[in-house]
PDB file of C-alpha atoms in Angstrom:
ATOM      1  CA  MET A1104      -0.124  -0.403  -0.067  1.00 38.00           C
ATOM      2  CA  SER A1105       1.385   3.728  -0.771  1.00 39.00           C
ATOM      3  CA  GLN A1106       1.998   6.547   1.875  1.00 44.00           C
ATOM      4  CA  LYS A1107       1.002   9.570   1.607  1.00 50.00           C
ATOM      5  CA  PRO A1108       4.514  11.729   1.359  1.00 49.00           C
ATOM      6  CA  VAL A1109       3.795  13.676   4.643  1.00 70.00           C
ATOM      7  CA  LYS A1110       5.848  16.827   6.390  1.00 85.00           C
ATOM      8  CA  VAL A1111       5.517  19.673   8.664  1.00 90.00           C
ATOM      9  CA  ARG A1112       2.398  21.782   8.159  1.00 90.00           C
ATOM     10  CA  HIS A1113       1.237  24.850  10.288  1.00 93.00           C
ATOM     11  CA  VAL A1114      -1.642  25.395  11.544  1.00 92.00           C
ATOM     12  CA  THR A1115      -3.388  28.907  11.858  1.00 92.00           C
ATOM     13  CA  VAL A1116      -5.685  28.262  15.071  1.00 90.00           C
ATOM     14  CA  ASP A1117      -9.419  29.991  13.921  1.00 84.00           C
ATOM     15  CA  GLU A1118     -13.279  30.348  15.676  1.00 76.00           C
ATOM     16  CA  ARG A1119     -12.867  26.779  16.609  1.00 76.00           C
ATOM     17  CA  GLY A1120      -9.931  25.290  18.511  1.00 80.00           C
ATOM     18  CA  ASP A1121     -10.406  28.281  20.515  1.00 82.00           C
ATOM     19  CA  GLY A1122     -10.030  27.428  23.711  1.00 83.00           C
ATOM     20  CA  GLN A1123      -9.365  24.330  22.922  1.00 86.00           C
ATOM     21  CA  ARG A1124      -6.488  22.657  24.312  1.00 90.00           C
ATOM     22  CA  ILE A1125      -3.559  22.316  22.363  1.00 93.00           C
ATOM     23  CA  ASP A1126      -4.056  17.479  23.259  1.00 90.00           C
ATOM     24  CA  ASN A1127      -7.338  17.039  21.865  1.00 86.00           C
ATOM     25  CA  PHE A1128      -6.775  19.787  18.487  1.00 90.00           C
ATOM     26  CA  LEU A1129      -4.137  18.210  17.695  1.00 91.00           C
ATOM     27  CA  LEU A1130      -6.390  14.413  18.159  1.00 85.00           C
ATOM     28  CA  ARG A1131      -8.940  16.148  15.245  1.00 82.00           C
ATOM     29  CA  GLU A1132      -6.337  17.061  12.888  1.00 86.00           C
ATOM     30  CA  LEU A1133      -4.411  13.547  12.933  1.00 86.00           C
ATOM     31  CA  LYS A1134      -7.679  11.711  12.931  1.00 77.00           C
ATOM     32  CA  GLY A1135      -6.389   8.057  14.403  1.00 73.00           C
ATOM     33  CA  VAL A1136      -3.030   8.780  15.798  1.00 81.00           C
ATOM     34  CA  PRO A1137      -2.547   7.234  19.318  1.00 80.00           C
ATOM     35  CA  ARG A1138      -3.062   9.721  22.620  1.00 81.00           C
ATOM     36  CA  THR A1139       0.497   8.323  22.958  1.00 84.00           C
ATOM     37  CA  LEU A1140       2.407   9.629  20.336  1.00 87.00           C
ATOM     38  CA  ILE A1141       0.417  13.134  20.836  1.00 89.00           C
ATOM     39  CA  TYR A1142       1.646  12.569  23.553  1.00 89.00           C
ATOM     40  CA  ARG A1143       5.052  11.923  22.889  1.00 89.00           C
ATOM     41  CA  LEU A1144       5.293  14.993  20.507  1.00 92.00           C
ATOM     42  CA  LEU A1145       4.079  17.421  22.233  1.00 93.00           C
ATOM     43  CA  ARG A1146       6.550  15.561  25.567  1.00 91.00           C
ATOM     44  CA  LYS A1147      10.004  16.066  22.730  1.00 91.00           C
ATOM     45  CA  GLY A1148       8.888  19.287  21.241  1.00 92.00           C
ATOM     46  CA  GLU A1149       8.186  18.293  17.978  1.00 92.00           C
ATOM     47  CA  VAL A1150       4.813  20.140  18.439  1.00 94.00           C
ATOM     48  CA  ARG A1151       5.361  24.695  18.387  1.00 95.00           C
ATOM     49  CA  VAL A1152       2.631  27.084  19.124  1.00 95.00           C
ATOM     50  CA  ASN A1153       3.953  29.863  17.993  1.00 95.00           C
ATOM     51  CA  LYS A1154       7.157  28.870  17.239  1.00 93.00           C
ATOM     52  CA  GLY A1155       7.399  27.548  21.635  1.00 93.00           C
ATOM     53  CA  ARG A1156       7.203  24.704  23.028  1.00 93.00           C
ATOM     54  CA  VAL A1157       4.114  24.246  24.959  1.00 93.00           C
ATOM     55  CA  LYS A1158       2.358  21.836  27.094  1.00 91.00           C
ATOM     56  CA  ALA A1159      -1.045  19.053  27.020  1.00 88.00           C
ATOM     57  CA  GLY A1160      -2.789  21.810  28.807  1.00 87.00           C
ATOM     58  CA  ARG A1161      -2.378  24.479  26.207  1.00 91.00           C
ATOM     59  CA  ARG A1162      -6.099  26.087  25.771  1.00 91.00           C
ATOM     60  CA  LEU A1163      -5.150  27.881  21.896  1.00 91.00           C
ATOM     61  CA  VAL A1164      -6.421  31.472  21.371  1.00 90.00           C
ATOM     62  CA  ALA A1165      -7.459  32.324  17.734  1.00 87.00           C
ATOM     63  CA  GLY A1166      -4.344  32.944  15.886  1.00 91.00           C
ATOM     64  CA  ASP A1167      -2.248  31.060  17.043  1.00 94.00           C
ATOM     65  CA  VAL A1168       0.266  29.044  15.086  1.00 95.00           C
ATOM     66  CA  VAL A1169       0.642  25.412  15.388  1.00 95.00           C
ATOM     67  CA  ARG A1170       3.132  23.079  14.210  1.00 95.00           C
ATOM     68  CA  ILE A1171       2.842  19.778  13.449  1.00 94.00           C
ATOM     69  CA  PRO A1172       5.706  17.709  12.345  1.00 92.00           C
ATOM     70  CA  PRO A1173       5.169  14.832  10.142  1.00 88.00           C
ATOM     71  CA  VAL A1174       3.181  12.143  10.955  1.00 84.00           C
ATOM     72  CA  ARG A1175       1.959  10.330   8.602  1.00 75.00           C
ATOM     73  CA  LEU A1176      -2.003   9.459   8.919  1.00 66.00           C
ATOM     74  CA  PRO A1177      -3.661   6.194   9.556  1.00 60.00           C
ATOM     75  CA  GLU A1178      -5.594   5.962   5.404  1.00 52.00           C
ATOM     76  CA  ALA A1179      -9.610   5.579   6.008  1.00 46.00           C
ATOM     77  CA  SER A1180      -9.283   2.385   5.744  1.00 43.00           C
ATOM     78  CA  GLU A1181      -7.228   1.167   9.322  1.00 47.00           C
ATOM     79  CA  VAL A1182      -9.023   3.323  10.908  1.00 53.00           C
ATOM     80  CA  GLY A1183     -12.547   2.379   9.932  1.00 65.00           C
ATOM     81  CA  LYS A1184     -16.358   3.210  10.999  1.00 78.00           C
ATOM     82  CA  PRO A1185     -17.673   2.301  13.673  1.00 84.00           C
ATOM     83  CA  PRO A1186     -20.636  -0.479  13.424  1.00 87.00           C
ATOM     84  CA  GLN A1187     -24.452   0.622  12.774  1.00 90.00           C
ATOM     85  CA  TRP A1188     -24.949  -0.978  16.074  1.00 91.00           C
ATOM     86  CA  GLN A1189     -22.540   0.292  18.308  1.00 90.00           C
ATOM     87  CA  ILE A1190     -24.443   3.942  16.444  1.00 91.00           C
ATOM     88  CA  ASP A1191     -27.901   2.912  17.755  1.00 93.00           C
ATOM     89  CA  LYS A1192     -26.378   2.366  20.555  1.00 94.00           C
ATOM     90  CA  ILE A1193     -25.157   5.366  21.641  1.00 95.00           C
ATOM     91  CA  GLU A1194     -27.662   7.622  20.396  1.00 95.00           C
ATOM     92  CA  LYS A1195     -29.908   5.831  22.497  1.00 96.00           C
ATOM     93  CA  SER A1196     -28.570   6.899  25.352  1.00 96.00           C
ATOM     94  CA  ILE A1197     -28.751  10.384  25.183  1.00 96.00           C
ATOM     95  CA  ILE A1198     -31.021  12.266  27.882  1.00 96.00           C
ATOM     96  CA  TYR A1199     -31.335  15.210  26.781  1.00 96.00           C
ATOM     97  CA  GLU A1200     -30.096  17.458  22.879  1.00 95.00           C
ATOM     98  CA  ASP A1201     -30.948  20.793  22.745  1.00 94.00           C
ATOM     99  CA  ASN A1202     -28.499  23.045  19.353  1.00 94.00           C
ATOM    100  CA  LEU A1203     -25.542  24.195  22.510  1.00 95.00           C
ATOM    101  CA  LEU A1204     -25.437  20.332  24.891  1.00 96.00           C
ATOM    102  CA  LEU A1205     -25.759  16.701  24.345  1.00 97.00           C
ATOM    103  CA  ILE A1206     -26.262  14.698  27.247  1.00 98.00           C
ATOM    104  CA  ILE A1207     -25.670  11.076  27.449  1.00 97.00           C
ATOM    105  CA  ASN A1208     -26.174   8.469  29.883  1.00 97.00           C
ATOM    106  CA  LYS A1209     -23.175   6.177  28.919  1.00 97.00           C
ATOM    107  CA  GLU A1210     -22.799   2.306  29.875  1.00 95.00           C
ATOM    108  CA  PRO A1211     -20.452   1.230  31.802  1.00 94.00           C
ATOM    109  CA  GLY A1212     -17.334  -0.016  29.478  1.00 91.00           C
ATOM    110  CA  LEU A1213     -16.566   2.058  26.960  1.00 92.00           C
ATOM    111  CA  ALA A1214     -14.891   4.583  26.605  1.00 89.00           C
ATOM    112  CA  VAL A1215     -15.251   8.402  25.307  1.00 90.00           C
ATOM    113  CA  HIS A1216     -11.777   8.406  23.611  1.00 82.00           C
ATOM    114  CA  GLY A1217     -11.218   4.877  21.550  1.00 74.00           C
ATOM    115  CA  GLY A1218      -8.261   4.171  20.161  1.00 60.00           C
ATOM    116  CA  SER A1219      -6.598   3.827  16.325  1.00 46.00           C
ATOM    117  CA  GLY A1220      -8.260   1.601  14.922  1.00 47.00           C
ATOM    118  CA  ILE A1221      -9.464  -0.528  17.264  1.00 50.00           C
ATOM    119  CA  SER A1222     -12.046  -0.046  19.099  1.00 67.00           C
ATOM    120  CA  PHE A1223     -14.133   3.351  19.477  1.00 84.00           C
ATOM    121  CA  GLY A1224     -15.135   6.214  22.407  1.00 89.00           C
ATOM    122  CA  VAL A1225     -18.304   7.834  23.218  1.00 94.00           C
ATOM    123  CA  ILE A1226     -16.846  10.222  20.900  1.00 91.00           C
ATOM    124  CA  GLU A1227     -15.888   9.218  17.449  1.00 89.00           C
ATOM    125  CA  LEU A1228     -19.177   7.090  17.911  1.00 93.00           C
ATOM    126  CA  LEU A1229     -21.035  10.375  18.401  1.00 94.00           C
ATOM    127  CA  ARG A1230     -19.300  11.613  15.143  1.00 91.00           C
ATOM    128  CA  ALA A1231     -20.008   8.902  13.288  1.00 90.00           C
ATOM    129  CA  SER A1232     -24.006   9.744  14.241  1.00 92.00           C
ATOM    130  CA  ARG A1233     -23.639  13.111  13.473  1.00 90.00           C
ATOM    131  CA  PRO A1234     -21.324  14.418  10.490  1.00 88.00           C
ATOM    132  CA  GLN A1235     -23.611  17.918  10.421  1.00 89.00           C
ATOM    133  CA  GLU A1236     -22.022  18.590  14.211  1.00 89.00           C
ATOM    134  CA  LYS A1237     -17.968  19.828  12.810  1.00 83.00           C
ATOM    135  CA  ALA A1238     -17.805  20.837  16.348  1.00 88.00           C
ATOM    136  CA  LEU A1239     -19.296  18.224  18.973  1.00 92.00           C
ATOM    137  CA  GLU A1240     -16.397  17.725  21.632  1.00 91.00           C
ATOM    138  CA  LEU A1241     -16.512  16.433  25.260  1.00 93.00           C
ATOM    139  CA  ALA A1242     -16.989  18.804  27.790  1.00 93.00           C
ATOM    140  CA  HIS A1243     -15.211  16.753  31.091  1.00 93.00           C
ATOM    141  CA  ARG A1244     -14.522  12.312  31.264  1.00 91.00           C
ATOM    142  CA  LEU A1245     -15.512   9.043  33.203  1.00 94.00           C
ATOM    143  CA  ASP A1246     -13.173   7.063  33.309  1.00 91.00           C
ATOM    144  CA  ARG A1247     -13.959   3.312  31.082  1.00 90.00           C
ATOM    145  CA  ASP A1248     -15.741   1.643  34.059  1.00 93.00           C
ATOM    146  CA  THR A1249     -18.221   4.294  34.900  1.00 96.00           C
ATOM    147  CA  SER A1250     -21.080   4.706  33.948  1.00 97.00           C
ATOM    148  CA  GLY A1251     -23.845   7.691  34.289  1.00 98.00           C
ATOM    149  CA  CYS A1252     -23.560  11.512  32.800  1.00 98.00           C
ATOM    150  CA  LEU A1253     -20.981  12.543  30.006  1.00 97.00           C
ATOM    151  CA  MET A1254     -21.431  16.920  29.180  1.00 97.00           C
ATOM    152  CA  LEU A1255     -20.600  16.989  24.919  1.00 96.00           C
ATOM    153  CA  ALA A1256     -20.453  21.110  23.437  1.00 95.00           C
ATOM    154  CA  LYS A1257     -22.743  21.196  20.549  1.00 95.00           C
ATOM    155  CA  LYS A1258     -20.036  24.922  19.732  1.00 93.00           C
ATOM    156  CA  ARG A1259     -17.184  26.441  21.125  1.00 89.00           C
ATOM    157  CA  SER A1260     -18.878  29.003  22.687  1.00 91.00           C
ATOM    158  CA  ALA A1261     -20.706  26.182  25.139  1.00 94.00           C
ATOM    159  CA  LEU A1262     -17.880  24.505  25.854  1.00 92.00           C
ATOM    160  CA  ARG A1263     -15.860  27.290  26.396  1.00 91.00           C
ATOM    161  CA  THR A1264     -18.849  27.872  29.272  1.00 94.00           C
ATOM    162  CA  LEU A1265     -18.812  25.114  30.500  1.00 94.00           C
ATOM    163  CA  GLN A1266     -15.686  24.356  30.712  1.00 90.00           C
ATOM    164  CA  GLN A1267     -15.671  28.259  32.589  1.00 92.00           C
ATOM    165  CA  LEU A1268     -18.592  26.602  34.463  1.00 94.00           C
ATOM    166  CA  GLN A1269     -15.835  23.743  35.913  1.00 91.00           C
ATOM    167  CA  ARG A1270     -12.355  26.074  36.002  1.00 89.00           C
ATOM    168  CA  GLU A1271     -14.543  27.756  39.007  1.00 90.00           C
ATOM    169  CA  GLY A1272     -17.089  24.603  40.707  1.00 90.00           C
ATOM    170  CA  ARG A1273     -20.069  25.996  39.998  1.00 94.00           C
ATOM    171  CA  VAL A1274     -20.364  22.213  38.429  1.00 95.00           C
ATOM    172  CA  ARG A1275     -22.260  19.536  40.666  1.00 95.00           C
ATOM    173  CA  LYS A1276     -21.669  16.340  39.592  1.00 95.00           C
ATOM    174  CA  ARG A1277     -23.257  13.804  42.234  1.00 97.00           C
ATOM    175  CA  TYR A1278     -21.864  10.094  42.131  1.00 98.00           C
ATOM    176  CA  LEU A1279     -23.585   6.432  43.283  1.00 98.00           C
ATOM    177  CA  ALA A1280     -20.387   4.651  45.220  1.00 98.00           C
ATOM    178  CA  LEU A1281     -20.846   1.299  46.821  1.00 98.00           C
ATOM    179  CA  LEU A1282     -17.779   0.986  49.392  1.00 98.00           C
ATOM    180  CA  ALA A1283     -16.560  -1.661  50.514  1.00 97.00           C
ATOM    181  CA  GLY A1284     -17.245  -2.235  54.389  1.00 95.00           C
ATOM    182  CA  ARG A1285     -18.689  -0.460  56.593  1.00 93.00           C
ATOM    183  CA  TRP A1286     -19.468   3.479  56.750  1.00 94.00           C
ATOM    184  CA  ASN A1287     -20.401   4.814  61.396  1.00 91.00           C
ATOM    185  CA  LYS A1288     -20.375   8.430  59.612  1.00 94.00           C
ATOM    186  CA  ASP A1289     -22.928   9.737  57.547  1.00 96.00           C
ATOM    187  CA  ARG A1290     -20.144  12.369  56.279  1.00 96.00           C
ATOM    188  CA  GLN A1291     -16.752  12.465  55.393  1.00 96.00           C
ATOM    189  CA  GLN A1292     -14.752  16.081  53.356  1.00 97.00           C
ATOM    190  CA  VAL A1293     -11.420  14.038  52.020  1.00 97.00           C
ATOM    191  CA  LYS A1294      -8.863  16.853  50.502  1.00 97.00           C
ATOM    192  CA  VAL A1295      -5.660  15.312  50.120  1.00 96.00           C
ATOM    193  CA  PRO A1296      -3.070  15.417  47.382  1.00 96.00           C
ATOM    194  CA  LEU A1297      -3.160  13.192  44.744  1.00 96.00           C
ATOM    195  CA  LYS A1298      -0.674  12.338  42.148  1.00 93.00           C
ATOM    196  CA  LYS A1299      -0.366  10.915  38.671  1.00 87.00           C
ATOM    197  CA  ASN A1300       2.483   8.143  38.317  1.00 85.00           C
ATOM    198  CA  ASN A1301       3.343   6.670  35.571  1.00 75.00           C
ATOM    199  CA  LEU A1302       3.917   2.070  35.442  1.00 73.00           C
ATOM    200  CA  LYS A1303       7.126   0.570  33.350  1.00 65.00           C
ATOM    201  CA  SER A1304       3.951  -0.850  32.167  1.00 66.00           C
ATOM    202  CA  GLY A1305       2.675   2.252  30.966  1.00 64.00           C
ATOM    203  CA  GLU A1306      -0.194   1.593  33.359  1.00 74.00           C
ATOM    204  CA  ARG A1307      -1.728   5.326  35.413  1.00 78.00           C
ATOM    205  CA  VAL A1308      -1.468   4.250  38.797  1.00 89.00           C
ATOM    206  CA  VAL A1309      -3.082   8.128  41.165  1.00 93.00           C
ATOM    207  CA  ARG A1310      -1.734   8.336  44.482  1.00 94.00           C
ATOM    208  CA  VAL A1311      -2.105  10.410  47.562  1.00 95.00           C
ATOM    209  CA  ASP A1312       0.999  12.601  47.488  1.00 93.00           C
ATOM    210  CA  ALA A1313       2.003  16.251  49.481  1.00 94.00           C
ATOM    211  CA  ALA A1314       3.825  17.295  45.872  1.00 93.00           C
ATOM    212  CA  GLY A1315       0.402  16.583  44.186  1.00 94.00           C
ATOM    213  CA  LYS A1316      -2.711  17.926  43.589  1.00 94.00           C
ATOM    214  CA  HIS A1317      -5.074  20.414  46.038  1.00 95.00           C
ATOM    215  CA  ALA A1318      -7.735  17.187  45.102  1.00 95.00           C
ATOM    216  CA  HIS A1319     -11.418  17.422  47.134  1.00 96.00           C
ATOM    217  CA  THR A1320     -14.293  15.151  47.483  1.00 97.00           C
ATOM    218  CA  GLU A1321     -17.950  15.275  50.129  1.00 97.00           C
ATOM    219  CA  PHE A1322     -18.639  11.937  50.775  1.00 98.00           C
ATOM    220  CA  ARG A1323     -22.372  11.085  52.419  1.00 98.00           C
ATOM    221  CA  VAL A1324     -23.906   7.827  53.752  1.00 98.00           C
ATOM    222  CA  VAL A1325     -27.081   7.288  51.988  1.00 97.00           C
ATOM    223  CA  GLN A1326     -27.051   3.488  52.507  1.00 97.00           C
ATOM    224  CA  ARG A1327     -25.565   1.022  55.987  1.00 96.00           C
ATOM    225  CA  PHE A1328     -25.657  -2.790  54.393  1.00 94.00           C
ATOM    226  CA  SER A1329     -23.755  -5.737  56.538  1.00 91.00           C
ATOM    227  CA  ARG A1330     -20.931  -5.778  54.404  1.00 93.00           C
ATOM    228  CA  ALA A1331     -21.174  -2.414  52.110  1.00 97.00           C
ATOM    229  CA  THR A1332     -22.166   1.345  52.289  1.00 97.00           C
ATOM    230  CA  LEU A1333     -23.565   3.154  49.453  1.00 98.00           C
ATOM    231  CA  VAL A1334     -22.073   6.750  49.260  1.00 98.00           C
ATOM    232  CA  GLU A1335     -23.063   9.500  47.419  1.00 98.00           C
ATOM    233  CA  ALA A1336     -20.110  11.779  45.845  1.00 98.00           C
ATOM    234  CA  GLU A1337     -20.260  14.948  45.350  1.00 96.00           C
ATOM    235  CA  LEU A1338     -16.260  16.266  42.934  1.00 94.00           C
ATOM    236  CA  LYS A1339     -15.139  20.067  44.325  1.00 93.00           C
ATOM    237  CA  THR A1340     -12.077  18.945  41.871  1.00 91.00           C
ATOM    238  CA  GLY A1341     -12.382  16.071  38.872  1.00 88.00           C
ATOM    239  CA  ARG A1342      -8.493  14.771  39.875  1.00 91.00           C
ATOM    240  CA  THR A1343      -7.899  11.543  37.552  1.00 89.00           C
ATOM    241  CA  HIS A1344      -9.461   8.294  39.776  1.00 95.00           C
ATOM    242  CA  GLN A1345     -10.388  11.158  41.938  1.00 96.00           C
ATOM    243  CA  ILE A1346     -13.607   9.717  43.860  1.00 97.00           C
ATOM    244  CA  ARG A1347     -11.560   5.986  43.405  1.00 97.00           C
ATOM    245  CA  VAL A1348      -8.367   7.198  45.699  1.00 97.00           C
ATOM    246  CA  HIS A1349     -10.242   9.275  47.940  1.00 98.00           C
ATOM    247  CA  ALA A1350     -12.501   5.538  48.781  1.00 98.00           C
ATOM    248  CA  GLN A1351      -8.880   3.152  48.611  1.00 97.00           C
ATOM    249  CA  TYR A1352      -7.801   6.573  51.531  1.00 97.00           C
ATOM    250  CA  LEU A1353     -11.001   6.085  53.934  1.00 97.00           C
ATOM    251  CA  GLY A1354     -10.115   2.471  53.616  1.00 97.00           C
ATOM    252  CA  THR A1355     -13.249   1.334  52.487  1.00 97.00           C
ATOM    253  CA  PRO A1356     -12.501   1.307  48.362  1.00 98.00           C
ATOM    254  CA  ILE A1357     -15.090   1.139  46.197  1.00 98.00           C
ATOM    255  CA  LEU A1358     -16.524  -1.941  45.079  1.00 98.00           C
ATOM    256  CA  GLY A1359     -15.557  -4.109  41.659  1.00 97.00           C
ATOM    257  CA  ASP A1360     -12.088  -1.616  41.835  1.00 96.00           C
ATOM    258  CA  GLU A1361      -9.549  -3.737  40.064  1.00 94.00           C
ATOM    259  CA  LYS A1362      -6.918  -0.754  40.545  1.00 94.00           C
ATOM    260  CA  TYR A1363      -6.952   0.507  43.524  1.00 96.00           C
ATOM    261  CA  GLY A1364      -9.461  -2.538  45.301  1.00 96.00           C
ATOM    262  CA  ASP A1365     -10.000  -4.653  47.544  1.00 95.00           C
ATOM    263  CA  GLU A1366      -9.959  -8.154  46.640  1.00 95.00           C
ATOM    264  CA  GLN A1367     -10.990 -10.575  48.934  1.00 96.00           C
ATOM    265  CA  ALA A1368     -14.382  -7.878  49.032  1.00 96.00           C
ATOM    266  CA  ASN A1369     -14.496  -7.562  45.636  1.00 96.00           C
ATOM    267  CA  ARG A1370     -13.752 -11.211  44.715  1.00 96.00           C
ATOM    268  CA  GLU A1371     -17.325 -11.350  47.687  1.00 95.00           C
ATOM    269  CA  PHE A1372     -18.385  -9.847  45.667  1.00 96.00           C
ATOM    270  CA  ARG A1373     -19.272 -10.920  42.445  1.00 94.00           C
ATOM    271  CA  HIS A1374     -20.427 -14.178  43.715  1.00 93.00           C
ATOM    272  CA  LEU A1375     -23.546 -11.828  44.360  1.00 92.00           C
ATOM    273  CA  GLY A1376     -23.109 -10.288  40.624  1.00 93.00           C
ATOM    274  CA  LEU A1377     -21.395  -7.455  40.328  1.00 96.00           C
ATOM    275  CA  LYS A1378     -18.672  -7.914  36.902  1.00 94.00           C
ATOM    276  CA  ARG A1379     -18.263  -4.038  37.410  1.00 96.00           C
ATOM    277  CA  LEU A1380     -17.483  -1.447  39.214  1.00 97.00           C
ATOM    278  CA  PHE A1381     -19.869   0.199  41.716  1.00 98.00           C
ATOM    279  CA  LEU A1382     -19.268   3.533  40.862  1.00 98.00           C
ATOM    280  CA  HIS A1383     -22.302   5.735  39.044  1.00 98.00           C
ATOM    281  CA  ALA A1384     -22.362   9.517  37.189  1.00 98.00           C
ATOM    282  CA  ALA A1385     -25.844  10.098  38.424  1.00 98.00           C
ATOM    283  CA  SER A1386     -27.084  13.458  38.704  1.00 97.00           C
ATOM    284  CA  LEU A1387     -25.398  17.210  37.128  1.00 97.00           C
ATOM    285  CA  ARG A1388     -26.465  20.454  37.527  1.00 96.00           C
ATOM    286  CA  PHE A1389     -24.832  23.868  36.976  1.00 97.00           C
ATOM    287  CA  PRO A1390     -26.187  27.719  35.885  1.00 96.00           C
ATOM    288  CA  TRP A1391     -26.306  28.532  32.322  1.00 95.00           C
ATOM    289  CA  PRO A1392     -25.963  31.855  30.181  1.00 90.00           C
ATOM    290  CA  GLU A1393     -29.985  33.639  30.436  1.00 84.00           C
ATOM    291  CA  ARG A1394     -31.455  31.112  31.967  1.00 87.00           C
ATOM    292  CA  GLU A1395     -33.245  31.132  34.818  1.00 89.00           C
ATOM    293  CA  GLN A1396     -33.415  27.515  36.351  1.00 90.00           C
ATOM    294  CA  GLY A1397     -29.463  26.962  34.789  1.00 94.00           C
ATOM    295  CA  TYR A1398     -29.679  22.973  33.544  1.00 96.00           C
ATOM    296  CA  ALA A1399     -29.920  19.324  36.045  1.00 97.00           C
ATOM    297  CA  PHE A1400     -29.895  15.819  34.480  1.00 97.00           C
ATOM    298  CA  GLU A1401     -30.189  12.243  36.080  1.00 97.00           C
ATOM    299  CA  ALA A1402     -28.929   9.170  35.394  1.00 96.00           C
ATOM    300  CA  PRO A1403     -30.816   6.221  37.198  1.00 94.00           C
ATOM    301  CA  LEU A1404     -28.878   3.691  38.109  1.00 95.00           C
ATOM    302  CA  PRO A1405     -28.043   0.650  35.462  1.00 95.00           C
ATOM    303  CA  PRO A1406     -30.380  -2.630  35.447  1.00 94.00           C
ATOM    304  CA  GLU A1407     -27.566  -5.017  37.282  1.00 95.00           C
ATOM    305  CA  LEU A1408     -26.582  -2.049  40.437  1.00 96.00           C
ATOM    306  CA  GLN A1409     -29.809  -2.007  41.039  1.00 95.00           C
ATOM    307  CA  GLU A1410     -30.347  -5.690  41.558  1.00 94.00           C
ATOM    308  CA  LEU A1411     -27.119  -6.041  43.137  1.00 94.00           C
ATOM    309  CA  LEU A1412     -28.916  -3.354  46.063  1.00 93.00           C
ATOM    310  CA  ASP A1413     -32.164  -5.118  46.483  1.00 90.00           C
ATOM    311  CA  LYS A1414     -30.354  -8.690  46.752  1.00 85.00           C
TER     312      LYS A1414
END
């Protein structure tokens, strides 16, 4: 198969890229290229903005000139198109949609971003379903194994508003989690810093670390069981794996968590039918300019988790 010649490109950021993170901008410009390669190019300084090196979190401004190094893009046949049944399934998961926002009830096991030509995540499936939505972007992320409310923006202006609201802590994100063990307290505030670590295998693990970033989770007991506690967790900050690591820090990890959990407790609850992480993004609530009542969304607990509680 002949490969198209590749060379350095200089792309001027337009309104569509205004306010977007450089890593997300590159994912769009280099469709089908693995995320790991994008981060490697940024680390090596091969991507430049206005001739200067940048980090993955750098937000672009309209008029910025981005140097994109030579990268061979996969042919369309390599990237592939999502199967229709997957597209139909993601469409059925939509809770709400208007001209600015799209909210889905994400199923567990579905990544928000897919890998190169192997699997398709939420964003690839929705873009394949509605190719006319040129500016469709994720407004935040959920772990692959977490189910529930996920926000997407359909316009750059809506994405900027959602990002600003999240930075200001004005988006209320409420999760339901089943923890191993019983709590005596009704509420717990956890304020311990978290730091990302990459293992030699390439796996990402988050640890409590004084050198990490500030992280704050508020836990409230919903129901006590003999060997477990159902809690509501509200994120005050949005760090990677935050609820999972804070629950582990308290000595009561989330059941079904293979990375931060308790192996023995997971085994016991597997016999009761728990085959996944018991973490569900139950609701989202946030104000909106020129919309007096703001927005509020809820995603019911998936049947398999409700059945476990009933048992």
